[in-house]
Amino acid sequence: SQELEQSPQSLIVQEGKNLTINCTSSKTLYGLYWYKQKYGEGLIFLMMLQKGGEEKSHEKITAKLDEKKQQSSLHITASQPSHAGIYLCGALRQRGNDMRFGAGTRLTVKP
Amino acid sequence: NAGVTQTPKFRVLKTGQSMTLLCAQDMNHEYMYWYRQDPGMGLRLIHYSVGEGTTAKGEVPDGYNVSRLKKQNFLLGLESAAPSQTSVYFCASSHEGWYEQYFGPGTRLTVT
């Protein structure tokens, strides 16, 4: 099973709607990263969270890390077709010498 | 700047053949990584390097070897390809630590 569980696996929303993607771990996360992948391309870094309760925003995307540092959410406000793609969360393992990713959430935004 | 480039983009191998995937970055990054991406599995780290001349194993290193003879290049080798190594391979680099990683466009490898 994945060390990082992402939900939902896929999401279809109407343009303009808000949405949330979740990333959950059974272990404490040491550095949580959000990446976006456009179909057939490499990943693009979005945000990194390290402290419990931390929240960061970039344009219409907000990411939060809970106080226990075991769950993160990615929230998109007023979605646009340009937001479509696969969103992956990644996390450092405790020893800091390895990185694990979730299986990804495929987002489709209908015009 | 080209960023992170990968060669080749596509390759088909027969079981038992060998090949080398080349990753190059022009950002003077210290850290470089090789991942494989399979449906439903997300990205899995194969090997990584924290500087020129160093390499280390990631989550799924078996069947692969790597070398970092020059800071800007990170090579991934398959000595005897197996169908289980059919995947999309991504190279990435970062300035320091495991922070913001810059990814290449990927290499789609099929082993028949």
PDB file of C-alpha atoms in Angstrom:
ATOM      1  CA  SER A   1       0.000   0.000   0.000  1.00  0.00           C
ATOM      2  CA  GLN A   2       1.036   3.558  -0.554  1.00  0.00           C
ATOM      3  CA  GLU A   3       2.694   5.316   2.380  1.00  0.00           C
ATOM      4  CA  LEU A   4       0.901   8.439   1.206  1.00  0.00           C
ATOM      5  CA  GLU A   5      -2.772   8.062   0.384  1.00  0.00           C
ATOM      6  CA  GLN A   6      -4.323  10.644  -1.902  1.00  0.00           C
ATOM      7  CA  SER A   7      -8.029  11.223  -2.300  1.00  0.00           C
ATOM      8  CA  PRO A   8      -9.874  11.357  -4.482  1.00  0.00           C
ATOM      9  CA  GLN A   9      -8.103   9.392  -7.205  1.00  0.00           C
ATOM     10  CA  SER A  10      -9.820  11.488  -9.833  1.00  0.00           C
ATOM     11  CA  LEU A  11     -11.997  14.550  -9.832  1.00  0.00           C
ATOM     12  CA  ILE A  12     -14.130  16.223 -12.489  1.00  0.00           C
ATOM     13  CA  VAL A  13     -15.359  19.724 -11.723  1.00  0.00           C
ATOM     14  CA  GLN A  14     -17.097  22.498 -13.608  1.00  0.00           C
ATOM     15  CA  GLU A  15     -15.019  25.584 -14.295  1.00  0.00           C
ATOM     16  CA  GLY A  16     -15.386  28.088 -11.491  1.00  0.00           C
ATOM     17  CA  LYS A  17     -15.999  25.517  -8.773  1.00  0.00           C
ATOM     18  CA  ASN A  18     -13.794  25.036  -5.742  1.00  0.00           C
ATOM     19  CA  LEU A  19     -12.167  21.703  -4.961  1.00  0.00           C
ATOM     20  CA  THR A  20      -9.984  19.991  -2.366  1.00  0.00           C
ATOM     21  CA  ILE A  21      -7.448  17.185  -2.699  1.00  0.00           C
ATOM     22  CA  ASN A  22      -6.194  15.343   0.366  1.00  0.00           C
ATOM     23  CA  CYS A  23      -2.939  13.607   1.188  1.00  0.00           C
ATOM     24  CA  THR A  24      -2.784  11.395   4.283  1.00  0.00           C
ATOM     25  CA  SER A  25       0.016   9.495   5.979  1.00  0.00           C
ATOM     26  CA  SER A  26       0.011   7.112   8.925  1.00  0.00           C
ATOM     27  CA  LYS A  27       3.371   8.530   9.937  1.00  0.00           C
ATOM     28  CA  THR A  28       4.509  12.032  10.763  1.00  0.00           C
ATOM     29  CA  LEU A  29       5.514  13.897   7.651  1.00  0.00           C
ATOM     30  CA  TYR A  30       8.903  15.588   7.490  1.00  0.00           C
ATOM     31  CA  GLY A  31       8.464  18.012   4.655  1.00  0.00           C
ATOM     32  CA  LEU A  32       5.350  17.765   2.489  1.00  0.00           C
ATOM     33  CA  TYR A  33       5.541  18.754  -1.170  1.00  0.00           C
ATOM     34  CA  TRP A  34       2.846  19.350  -3.749  1.00  0.00           C
ATOM     35  CA  TYR A  35       3.596  18.905  -7.426  1.00  0.00           C
ATOM     36  CA  LYS A  36       1.483  19.191 -10.552  1.00  0.00           C
ATOM     37  CA  GLN A  37       1.979  17.036 -13.633  1.00  0.00           C
ATOM     38  CA  LYS A  38       0.478  17.849 -16.970  1.00  0.00           C
ATOM     39  CA  TYR A  39      -0.373  14.810 -19.036  1.00  0.00           C
ATOM     40  CA  GLY A  40       2.749  13.292 -20.575  1.00  0.00           C
ATOM     41  CA  GLU A  41       5.107  15.783 -18.967  1.00  0.00           C
ATOM     42  CA  GLY A  42       7.351  16.110 -15.949  1.00  0.00           C
ATOM     43  CA  LEU A  43       6.319  17.443 -12.554  1.00  0.00           C
ATOM     44  CA  ILE A  44       6.207  21.086 -11.601  1.00  0.00           C
ATOM     45  CA  PHE A  45       6.794  22.126  -7.999  1.00  0.00           C
ATOM     46  CA  LEU A  46       3.882  23.953  -6.360  1.00  0.00           C
ATOM     47  CA  MET A  47       4.546  24.292  -2.636  1.00  0.00           C
ATOM     48  CA  MET A  48       6.409  22.865   0.322  1.00  0.00           C
ATOM     49  CA  LEU A  49       5.078  22.686   3.888  1.00  0.00           C
ATOM     50  CA  GLN A  50       7.174  21.809   6.906  1.00  0.00           C
ATOM     51  CA  LYS A  51       5.564  23.056  10.080  1.00  0.00           C
ATOM     52  CA  GLY A  52       2.391  21.768  11.689  1.00  0.00           C
ATOM     53  CA  GLY A  53      -0.471  24.143  10.943  1.00  0.00           C
ATOM     54  CA  GLU A  54       1.406  25.781   8.086  1.00  0.00           C
ATOM     55  CA  GLU A  55      -0.549  27.184   5.185  1.00  0.00           C
ATOM     56  CA  LYS A  56       0.744  28.536   1.894  1.00  0.00           C
ATOM     57  CA  SER A  57      -0.959  30.060  -1.097  1.00  0.00           C
ATOM     58  CA  HIS A  58       0.031  30.651  -4.687  1.00  0.00           C
ATOM     59  CA  GLU A  59      -2.475  32.355  -6.919  1.00  0.00           C
ATOM     60  CA  LYS A  60      -5.682  30.350  -6.452  1.00  0.00           C
ATOM     61  CA  ILE A  61      -4.072  27.309  -4.849  1.00  0.00           C
ATOM     62  CA  THR A  62      -3.794  26.931  -1.074  1.00  0.00           C
ATOM     63  CA  ALA A  63      -2.057  24.093   0.720  1.00  0.00           C
ATOM     64  CA  LYS A  64      -2.280  23.268   4.424  1.00  0.00           C
ATOM     65  CA  LEU A  65      -0.476  20.857   6.724  1.00  0.00           C
ATOM     66  CA  ASP A  66      -2.365  19.785   9.849  1.00  0.00           C
ATOM     67  CA  GLU A  67      -0.997  20.230  13.338  1.00  0.00           C
ATOM     68  CA  LYS A  68      -0.060  16.565  13.680  1.00  0.00           C
ATOM     69  CA  LYS A  69       1.760  16.733  10.327  1.00  0.00           C
ATOM     70  CA  GLN A  70      -0.005  13.647   9.019  1.00  0.00           C
ATOM     71  CA  GLN A  71      -2.440  15.188   6.576  1.00  0.00           C
ATOM     72  CA  SER A  72      -2.247  17.880   3.964  1.00  0.00           C
ATOM     73  CA  SER A  73      -4.907  19.386   1.762  1.00  0.00           C
ATOM     74  CA  LEU A  74      -4.673  21.278  -1.495  1.00  0.00           C
ATOM     75  CA  HIS A  75      -7.527  23.644  -2.209  1.00  0.00           C
ATOM     76  CA  ILE A  76      -8.202  25.292  -5.554  1.00  0.00           C
ATOM     77  CA  THR A  77     -10.560  28.252  -5.651  1.00  0.00           C
ATOM     78  CA  ALA A  78     -12.563  29.076  -8.760  1.00  0.00           C
ATOM     79  CA  SER A  79     -11.007  26.328 -10.868  1.00  0.00           C
ATOM     80  CA  GLN A  80      -9.967  26.970 -14.456  1.00  0.00           C
ATOM     81  CA  PRO A  81      -9.127  24.605 -17.334  1.00  0.00           C
ATOM     82  CA  SER A  82      -5.451  25.491 -16.759  1.00  0.00           C
ATOM     83  CA  HIS A  83      -5.673  23.750 -13.377  1.00  0.00           C
ATOM     84  CA  ALA A  84      -6.279  20.394 -15.053  1.00  0.00           C
ATOM     85  CA  GLY A  85      -3.603  17.757 -14.541  1.00  0.00           C
ATOM     86  CA  ILE A  86      -2.369  15.274 -11.977  1.00  0.00           C
ATOM     87  CA  TYR A  87      -1.579  16.536  -8.500  1.00  0.00           C
ATOM     88  CA  LEU A  88       0.911  14.559  -6.456  1.00  0.00           C
ATOM     89  CA  CYS A  89       1.944  14.919  -2.865  1.00  0.00           C
ATOM     90  CA  GLY A  90       5.419  13.860  -1.794  1.00  0.00           C
ATOM     91  CA  ALA A  91       7.043  13.580   1.606  1.00  0.00           C
ATOM     92  CA  LEU A  92      10.458  13.066   3.063  1.00  0.00           C
ATOM     93  CA  ARG A  93      10.956  10.025   5.206  1.00  0.00           C
ATOM     94  CA  GLN A  94      12.117  10.616   8.730  1.00  0.00           C
ATOM     95  CA  ARG A  95      15.753   9.919   7.959  1.00  0.00           C
ATOM     96  CA  GLY A  96      15.644  12.561   5.275  1.00  0.00           C
ATOM     97  CA  ASN A  97      17.333  10.421   2.692  1.00  0.00           C
ATOM     98  CA  ASP A  98      14.359   9.182   0.788  1.00  0.00           C
ATOM     99  CA  MET A  99      11.234  10.632  -0.697  1.00  0.00           C
ATOM    100  CA  ARG A 100       7.843   9.024  -1.255  1.00  0.00           C
ATOM    101  CA  PHE A 101       4.971  10.156  -3.444  1.00  0.00           C
ATOM    102  CA  GLY A 102       1.266   9.497  -3.430  1.00  0.00           C
ATOM    103  CA  ALA A 103      -0.366   7.900  -6.469  1.00  0.00           C
ATOM    104  CA  GLY A 104      -1.775  11.244  -7.586  1.00  0.00           C
ATOM    105  CA  THR A 105      -5.171  12.849  -8.138  1.00  0.00           C
ATOM    106  CA  ARG A 106      -6.262  13.407 -11.714  1.00  0.00           C
ATOM    107  CA  LEU A 107      -8.176  16.679 -12.049  1.00  0.00           C
ATOM    108  CA  THR A 108     -10.388  17.518 -15.029  1.00  0.00           C
ATOM    109  CA  VAL A 109     -11.968  20.964 -15.278  1.00  0.00           C
ATOM    110  CA  LYS A 110     -14.871  21.242 -17.673  1.00  0.00           C
ATOM    111  CA  PRO A 111     -15.331  24.604 -19.394  1.00  0.00           C
TER     112      PRO A 111
ATOM    113  CA  ASN B   1      18.571  27.598 -19.848  1.00  0.00           C
ATOM    114  CA  ALA B   2      17.336  24.172 -20.891  1.00  0.00           C
ATOM    115  CA  GLY B   3      16.682  23.057 -17.287  1.00  0.00           C
ATOM    116  CA  VAL B   4      16.624  19.264 -17.001  1.00  0.00           C
ATOM    117  CA  THR B   5      16.848  17.256 -20.211  1.00  0.00           C
ATOM    118  CA  GLN B   6      16.517  13.511 -20.714  1.00  0.00           C
ATOM    119  CA  THR B   7      17.757  11.311 -23.544  1.00  0.00           C
ATOM    120  CA  PRO B   8      16.126   9.405 -25.182  1.00  0.00           C
ATOM    121  CA  LYS B   9      12.421  10.283 -25.021  1.00  0.00           C
ATOM    122  CA  PHE B  10      11.240   6.826 -26.061  1.00  0.00           C
ATOM    123  CA  ARG B  11      12.880   3.431 -26.236  1.00  0.00           C
ATOM    124  CA  VAL B  12      11.810  -0.141 -26.839  1.00  0.00           C
ATOM    125  CA  LEU B  13      14.074  -2.905 -25.562  1.00  0.00           C
ATOM    126  CA  LYS B  14      13.976  -6.642 -25.700  1.00  0.00           C
ATOM    127  CA  THR B  15      14.330  -8.647 -22.497  1.00  0.00           C
ATOM    128  CA  GLY B  16      17.991  -8.996 -21.595  1.00  0.00           C
ATOM    129  CA  GLN B  17      19.210  -5.956 -23.533  1.00  0.00           C
ATOM    130  CA  SER B  18      21.024  -3.140 -21.811  1.00  0.00           C
ATOM    131  CA  MET B  19      20.759   0.614 -22.120  1.00  0.00           C
ATOM    132  CA  THR B  20      21.684   3.882 -20.453  1.00  0.00           C
ATOM    133  CA  LEU B  21      19.392   6.833 -19.853  1.00  0.00           C
ATOM    134  CA  LEU B  22      21.075  10.214 -19.722  1.00  0.00           C
ATOM    135  CA  CYS B  23      19.968  13.129 -17.583  1.00  0.00           C
ATOM    136  CA  ALA B  24      21.578  16.541 -17.870  1.00  0.00           C
ATOM    137  CA  GLN B  25      20.937  19.767 -15.933  1.00  0.00           C
ATOM    138  CA  ASP B  26      22.360  23.226 -16.518  1.00  0.00           C
ATOM    139  CA  MET B  27      21.361  24.807 -13.208  1.00  0.00           C
ATOM    140  CA  ASN B  28      24.488  23.780 -11.265  1.00  0.00           C
ATOM    141  CA  HIS B  29      22.343  21.724  -8.889  1.00  0.00           C
ATOM    142  CA  GLU B  30      23.988  19.461  -6.335  1.00  0.00           C
ATOM    143  CA  TYR B  31      21.209  16.884  -5.980  1.00  0.00           C
ATOM    144  CA  MET B  32      19.966  14.683  -8.777  1.00  0.00           C
ATOM    145  CA  TYR B  33      17.354  11.904  -8.757  1.00  0.00           C
ATOM    146  CA  TRP B  34      15.953   9.100 -10.881  1.00  0.00           C
ATOM    147  CA  TYR B  35      12.298   8.092 -10.464  1.00  0.00           C
ATOM    148  CA  ARG B  36      10.018   5.676 -12.203  1.00  0.00           C
ATOM    149  CA  GLN B  37       6.293   6.273 -12.609  1.00  0.00           C
ATOM    150  CA  ASP B  38       3.844   3.419 -12.991  1.00  0.00           C
ATOM    151  CA  PRO B  39       0.028   3.564 -13.120  1.00  0.00           C
ATOM    152  CA  GLY B  40      -1.476   3.576  -9.634  1.00  0.00           C
ATOM    153  CA  MET B  41       1.956   3.606  -8.001  1.00  0.00           C
ATOM    154  CA  GLY B  42       2.902   7.246  -8.189  1.00  0.00           C
ATOM    155  CA  LEU B  43       6.584   8.121  -8.418  1.00  0.00           C
ATOM    156  CA  ARG B  44       9.142   5.824  -6.826  1.00  0.00           C
ATOM    157  CA  LEU B  45      12.726   6.836  -6.188  1.00  0.00           C
ATOM    158  CA  ILE B  46      15.303   4.555  -7.816  1.00  0.00           C
ATOM    159  CA  HIS B  47      18.642   6.208  -7.001  1.00  0.00           C
ATOM    160  CA  TYR B  48      19.820   9.658  -6.121  1.00  0.00           C
ATOM    161  CA  SER B  49      23.016  11.660  -5.841  1.00  0.00           C
ATOM    162  CA  VAL B  50      23.918  14.430  -3.419  1.00  0.00           C
ATOM    163  CA  GLY B  51      26.920  15.598  -5.385  1.00  0.00           C
ATOM    164  CA  GLU B  52      29.434  14.757  -8.065  1.00  0.00           C
ATOM    165  CA  GLY B  53      30.911  11.306  -7.536  1.00  0.00           C
ATOM    166  CA  THR B  54      28.241  10.192  -5.047  1.00  0.00           C
ATOM    167  CA  THR B  55      25.232   7.927  -5.463  1.00  0.00           C
ATOM    168  CA  ALA B  56      22.754   6.309  -3.086  1.00  0.00           C
ATOM    169  CA  LYS B  57      19.879   3.838  -3.284  1.00  0.00           C
ATOM    170  CA  GLY B  58      16.274   4.887  -3.136  1.00  0.00           C
ATOM    171  CA  GLU B  59      13.118   2.855  -2.708  1.00  0.00           C
ATOM    172  CA  VAL B  60      13.434   0.577  -5.773  1.00  0.00           C
ATOM    173  CA  PRO B  61      17.128   0.297  -6.791  1.00  0.00           C
ATOM    174  CA  ASP B  62      17.260  -3.360  -7.864  1.00  0.00           C
ATOM    175  CA  GLY B  63      18.083  -3.904 -11.532  1.00  0.00           C
ATOM    176  CA  TYR B  64      19.473  -0.384 -11.992  1.00  0.00           C
ATOM    177  CA  ASN B  65      22.863   1.241 -11.655  1.00  0.00           C
ATOM    178  CA  VAL B  66      23.779   4.924 -11.726  1.00  0.00           C
ATOM    179  CA  SER B  67      26.814   7.130 -12.101  1.00  0.00           C
ATOM    180  CA  ARG B  68      27.488  10.819 -11.475  1.00  0.00           C
ATOM    181  CA  LEU B  69      30.921  11.435 -12.931  1.00  0.00           C
ATOM    182  CA  LYS B  70      30.118  15.048 -13.787  1.00  0.00           C
ATOM    183  CA  LYS B  71      27.997  17.374 -11.689  1.00  0.00           C
ATOM    184  CA  GLN B  72      25.630  18.160 -14.543  1.00  0.00           C
ATOM    185  CA  ASN B  73      25.003  14.553 -15.624  1.00  0.00           C
ATOM    186  CA  PHE B  74      23.296  11.615 -13.945  1.00  0.00           C
ATOM    187  CA  LEU B  75      23.190   8.312 -15.832  1.00  0.00           C
ATOM    188  CA  LEU B  76      20.779   5.455 -15.192  1.00  0.00           C
ATOM    189  CA  GLY B  77      21.766   2.041 -16.503  1.00  0.00           C
ATOM    190  CA  LEU B  78      19.796  -1.134 -17.036  1.00  0.00           C
ATOM    191  CA  GLU B  79      22.206  -4.034 -17.453  1.00  0.00           C
ATOM    192  CA  SER B  80      19.657  -6.696 -18.364  1.00  0.00           C
ATOM    193  CA  ALA B  81      16.222  -5.257 -19.034  1.00  0.00           C
ATOM    194  CA  ALA B  82      13.114  -7.058 -17.786  1.00  0.00           C
ATOM    195  CA  PRO B  83       9.431  -6.476 -18.676  1.00  0.00           C
ATOM    196  CA  SER B  84       8.892  -5.266 -15.078  1.00  0.00           C
ATOM    197  CA  GLN B  85      11.094  -2.281 -15.927  1.00  0.00           C
ATOM    198  CA  THR B  86       8.585  -1.018 -18.475  1.00  0.00           C
ATOM    199  CA  SER B  87       7.798   2.413 -17.103  1.00  0.00           C
ATOM    200  CA  VAL B  88       8.176   6.145 -17.525  1.00  0.00           C
ATOM    201  CA  TYR B  89      11.463   7.332 -16.053  1.00  0.00           C
ATOM    202  CA  PHE B  90      11.901  10.837 -14.716  1.00  0.00           C
ATOM    203  CA  CYS B  91      15.075  12.597 -13.762  1.00  0.00           C
ATOM    204  CA  ALA B  92      15.048  15.565 -11.390  1.00  0.00           C
ATOM    205  CA  SER B  93      17.516  17.912  -9.765  1.00  0.00           C
ATOM    206  CA  SER B  94      17.508  20.325  -6.844  1.00  0.00           C
ATOM    207  CA  HIS B  95      19.837  23.018  -5.638  1.00  0.00           C
ATOM    208  CA  GLU B  96      20.328  21.658  -2.133  1.00  0.00           C
ATOM    209  CA  GLY B  97      18.516  19.117  -0.028  1.00  0.00           C
ATOM    210  CA  TRP B  98      15.222  17.596  -1.065  1.00  0.00           C
ATOM    211  CA  TYR B  99      13.438  20.872  -1.643  1.00  0.00           C
ATOM    212  CA  GLU B 100      12.075  22.171  -4.893  1.00  0.00           C
ATOM    213  CA  GLN B 101      12.926  19.573  -7.505  1.00  0.00           C
ATOM    214  CA  TYR B 102      13.033  20.354 -11.199  1.00  0.00           C
ATOM    215  CA  PHE B 103      11.890  17.480 -13.369  1.00  0.00           C
ATOM    216  CA  GLY B 104      12.808  16.452 -16.870  1.00  0.00           C
ATOM    217  CA  PRO B 105      10.162  15.537 -19.472  1.00  0.00           C
ATOM    218  CA  GLY B 106      10.544  11.790 -18.934  1.00  0.00           C
ATOM    219  CA  THR B 107      11.652   8.739 -20.917  1.00  0.00           C
ATOM    220  CA  ARG B 108       9.054   6.156 -21.867  1.00  0.00           C
ATOM    221  CA  LEU B 109      10.678   2.711 -21.831  1.00  0.00           C
ATOM    222  CA  THR B 110       9.009  -0.478 -23.005  1.00  0.00           C
ATOM    223  CA  VAL B 111      10.642  -3.854 -22.462  1.00  0.00           C
ATOM    224  CA  THR B 112       9.173  -6.690 -24.504  1.00  0.00           C
TER     225      THR B 112
END
